[in-house]
Each structure stands twice: as C-alpha cells, then as structure tokens.
GROMACS .gro file of C-alpha atoms in nm:
model
  156
    1UNK     CA    1   9.464  -7.810  11.775
    2UNK     CA    2   9.199  -7.852  11.514
    3UNK     CA    3   9.084  -7.523  11.602
    4UNK     CA    4   9.356  -7.360  11.583
    5UNK     CA    5   9.450  -7.555  11.193
    6UNK     CA    6   9.075  -7.392  11.120
    7UNK     CA    7   9.182  -7.062  11.213
    8UNK     CA    8   9.518  -7.067  11.008
    9UNK     CA    9   9.345  -7.218  10.686
   10UNK     CA   10   9.055  -6.934  10.729
   11UNK     CA   11   9.344  -6.698  10.770
   12UNK     CA   12   9.530  -6.774  10.451
   13UNK     CA   13   9.240  -6.819  10.228
   14UNK     CA   14   9.107  -6.475  10.286
   15UNK     CA   15   9.459  -6.401  10.238
   16UNK     CA   16   9.484  -6.513   9.906
   17UNK     CA   17   9.314  -6.303   9.695
   18UNK     CA   18   9.399  -6.359   9.339
   19UNK     CA   19   9.156  -6.094   9.172
   20UNK     CA   20   9.341  -5.827   8.940
   21UNK     CA   21   9.097  -5.538   9.012
   22UNK     CA   22   9.242  -5.214   8.798
   23UNK     CA   23   9.361  -4.960   9.047
   24UNK     CA   24   9.109  -4.660   9.063
   25UNK     CA   25   9.410  -4.396   9.041
   26UNK     CA   26   9.583  -4.557   8.799
   27UNK     CA   27   9.496  -4.398   8.438
   28UNK     CA   28   9.708  -4.348   8.145
   29UNK     CA   29   9.910  -4.049   8.092
   30UNK     CA   30   9.846  -4.047   7.757
   31UNK     CA   31  10.030  -3.708   7.607
   32UNK     CA   32   9.826  -3.470   7.463
   33UNK     CA   33  10.053  -3.377   7.201
   34UNK     CA   34  10.246  -3.652   7.002
   35UNK     CA   35  10.435  -3.403   6.754
   36UNK     CA   36  10.353  -3.635   6.457
   37UNK     CA   37  10.507  -3.933   6.656
   38UNK     CA   38  10.307  -4.288   6.634
   39UNK     CA   39  10.357  -4.477   6.955
   40UNK     CA   40  10.420  -4.825   6.911
   41UNK     CA   41  10.366  -5.034   7.227
   42UNK     CA   42  10.072  -5.224   7.425
   43UNK     CA   43   9.747  -5.019   7.500
   44UNK     CA   44   9.784  -5.142   7.859
   45UNK     CA   45  10.127  -5.021   7.912
   46UNK     CA   46  10.113  -4.653   8.118
   47UNK     CA   47  10.377  -4.376   8.069
   48UNK     CA   48  10.469  -4.241   8.395
   49UNK     CA   49  10.430  -3.858   8.335
   50UNK     CA   50  10.256  -3.724   8.002
   51UNK     CA   51  10.438  -3.373   8.054
   52UNK     CA   52  10.763  -3.568   8.012
   53UNK     CA   53  10.656  -3.777   7.728
   54UNK     CA   54  10.591  -3.432   7.552
   55UNK     CA   55  10.853  -3.328   7.642
   56UNK     CA   56  11.085  -3.580   7.457
   57UNK     CA   57  10.847  -3.595   7.162
   58UNK     CA   58  10.919  -3.221   7.100
   59UNK     CA   59  11.276  -3.273   7.156
   60UNK     CA   60  11.255  -3.514   6.891
   61UNK     CA   61  11.067  -3.330   6.647
   62UNK     CA   62  11.343  -3.064   6.693
   63UNK     CA   63  11.613  -3.304   6.604
   64UNK     CA   64  11.380  -3.406   6.307
   65UNK     CA   65  11.342  -3.055   6.165
   66UNK     CA   66  11.703  -2.963   6.232
   67UNK     CA   67  11.652  -2.674   6.481
   68UNK     CA   68  11.700  -2.690   6.831
   69UNK     CA   69  11.718  -2.298   6.954
   70UNK     CA   70  11.389  -2.361   7.103
   71UNK     CA   71  11.475  -2.650   7.369
   72UNK     CA   72  11.739  -2.461   7.605
   73UNK     CA   73  11.445  -2.439   7.833
   74UNK     CA   74  11.400  -2.819   7.885
   75UNK     CA   75  11.729  -2.903   8.031
   76UNK     CA   76  11.907  -2.814   8.418
   77UNK     CA   77  12.141  -2.606   8.386
   78UNK     CA   78  12.416  -2.861   8.364
   79UNK     CA   79  12.374  -3.212   8.198
   80UNK     CA   80  12.536  -3.560   8.099
   81UNK     CA   81  12.480  -3.669   7.757
   82UNK     CA   82  12.572  -4.025   7.670
   83UNK     CA   83  12.521  -4.125   7.333
   84UNK     CA   84  12.533  -4.490   7.185
   85UNK     CA   85  12.846  -4.467   7.000
   86UNK     CA   86  13.034  -4.445   7.324
   87UNK     CA   87  13.074  -4.052   7.353
   88UNK     CA   88  12.978  -3.907   7.694
   89UNK     CA   89  12.934  -3.530   7.719
   90UNK     CA   90  12.896  -3.311   8.035
   91UNK     CA   91  12.907  -2.970   8.079
   92UNK     CA   92  12.704  -2.657   8.090
   93UNK     CA   93  12.359  -2.684   7.898
   94UNK     CA   94  12.435  -2.366   7.693
   95UNK     CA   95  12.794  -2.495   7.582
   96UNK     CA   96  12.650  -2.845   7.511
   97UNK     CA   97  12.352  -2.733   7.308
   98UNK     CA   98  12.573  -2.521   7.082
   99UNK     CA   99  12.793  -2.866   7.015
  100UNK     CA  100  12.448  -3.046   6.945
  101UNK     CA  101  12.323  -2.815   6.737
  102UNK     CA  102  12.637  -2.777   6.511
  103UNK     CA  103  12.624  -3.177   6.524
  104UNK     CA  104  12.297  -3.171   6.399
  105UNK     CA  105  12.361  -2.907   6.147
  106UNK     CA  106  12.634  -3.167   5.992
  107UNK     CA  107  12.362  -3.361   5.846
  108UNK     CA  108  12.182  -3.109   5.609
  109UNK     CA  109  12.435  -3.168   5.328
  110UNK     CA  110  12.406  -3.595   5.386
  111UNK     CA  111  12.275  -3.791   5.005
  112UNK     CA  112  11.951  -3.924   5.160
  113UNK     CA  113  12.088  -4.261   5.258
  114UNK     CA  114  11.899  -4.409   5.473
  115UNK     CA  115  12.014  -4.659   5.807
  116UNK     CA  116  11.779  -4.858   6.024
  117UNK     CA  117  11.918  -4.863   6.397
  118UNK     CA  118  11.690  -4.979   6.679
  119UNK     CA  119  11.776  -4.667   6.964
  120UNK     CA  120  11.679  -4.680   7.284
  121UNK     CA  121  11.685  -4.378   7.479
  122UNK     CA  122  11.645  -4.324   7.865
  123UNK     CA  123  11.621  -3.945   7.979
  124UNK     CA  124  11.660  -3.871   8.342
  125UNK     CA  125  11.433  -3.507   8.456
  126UNK     CA  126  11.512  -3.337   8.801
  127UNK     CA  127  11.273  -3.239   9.057
  128UNK     CA  128  11.225  -2.925   8.881
  129UNK     CA  129  11.123  -3.099   8.605
  130UNK     CA  130  11.426  -3.017   8.365
  131UNK     CA  131  11.667  -3.291   8.195
  132UNK     CA  132  12.006  -3.363   8.342
  133UNK     CA  133  12.096  -3.689   8.154
  134UNK     CA  134  12.039  -3.878   7.853
  135UNK     CA  135  12.176  -4.222   7.813
  136UNK     CA  136  12.139  -4.387   7.449
  137UNK     CA  137  12.180  -4.754   7.336
  138UNK     CA  138  12.183  -4.851   6.955
  139UNK     CA  139  12.132  -5.186   6.782
  140UNK     CA  140  12.181  -5.236   6.387
  141UNK     CA  141  11.998  -5.397   6.217
  142UNK     CA  142  11.617  -5.551   6.192
  143UNK     CA  143  11.420  -5.553   6.508
  144UNK     CA  144  11.328  -5.906   6.623
  145UNK     CA  145  10.956  -6.002   6.557
  146UNK     CA  146  10.821  -5.920   6.889
  147UNK     CA  147  10.490  -5.946   7.104
  148UNK     CA  148  10.383  -5.766   7.367
  149UNK     CA  149  10.152  -5.931   7.663
  150UNK     CA  150  10.143  -5.772   7.997
  151UNK     CA  151  10.348  -5.489   7.966
  152UNK     CA  152  10.624  -5.747   7.875
  153UNK     CA  153  10.825  -5.783   7.537
  154UNK     CA  154  10.849  -6.131   7.434
  155UNK     CA  155  11.105  -6.270   7.127
  156UNK     CA  156  10.916  -6.541   6.916
   0.00000   0.00000   0.00000
C-alpha cells in the first residue's frame, strides 16, 4: 500500500508543473501599418492576425477621411452590419457600401460638435480573408477607470 501511495504521489508531483514558460511559437502579431491610430492595450496582448488588424485600421482611416471607395475589396460578396443603434443591414456588399458611403457623407456638414462614446466593434473574416459580418455596441459617457493585468480588464 505504501508503494502505491508513493507512486501516486510521485506521478502527481511530476504532473503539477506550475512553471509559466512562454511558447516558442507565440509571437505578437503587430500590424506593420497603424494608419495613424495608437492602440491602448496591454503590451502582453497578442492579436489574432496582423493582416486582419491592418484591414480594420485601413477601414477606420477611410471612415475618418470620408472616402469609402477603396474599401470594397475587403468585404465578402454578401455581408451583415449590426450597428450600435440597433440597425441591421444585410445584403450584397456593393449595395451596402453605397449606403454606407451616403451615410458617411451626411456628416460633412456637421457643426464641429464632438461627442464621446465607448465603441466596441466585432469584425468577422471568412476563410478567404474577407469581412462578412460586423457588430457594434456602444456606451455613452466617460469610460470607467480601468487597469489591465494579464490580458484582463479590471475596474478600479
């Protein structure tokens, strides 16, 4: 009986390795082109795909400048947009892009009033690397004071 307990103890002791070694193949996927945007996240955060990130940053830059004409190539033939105000648009990308350009162009005559929101966007890429879905959620007001530790967001 003592031999069995000794073997069980030895095996369980060897199996419990709490050492945190970084994987040799884990490398941060930092985009080469940031399009003028500066990320605000933990230095230990690793993105899924630098290519996908660069695509989204390029789309944000196009939205900021107001010219979406070069963005069509980033989208699948049919897609879905679910905006933060509850509007859902589904259909052919060409039709939706025309609508998005018209919507974005409507902001040119604004009086310069600035409003702040916390916007979360989720973008889905298909197997061909084209966007086929985008979901937004928004929170108005001031962001809570937060800190990031071990890739988790904590409120203070």
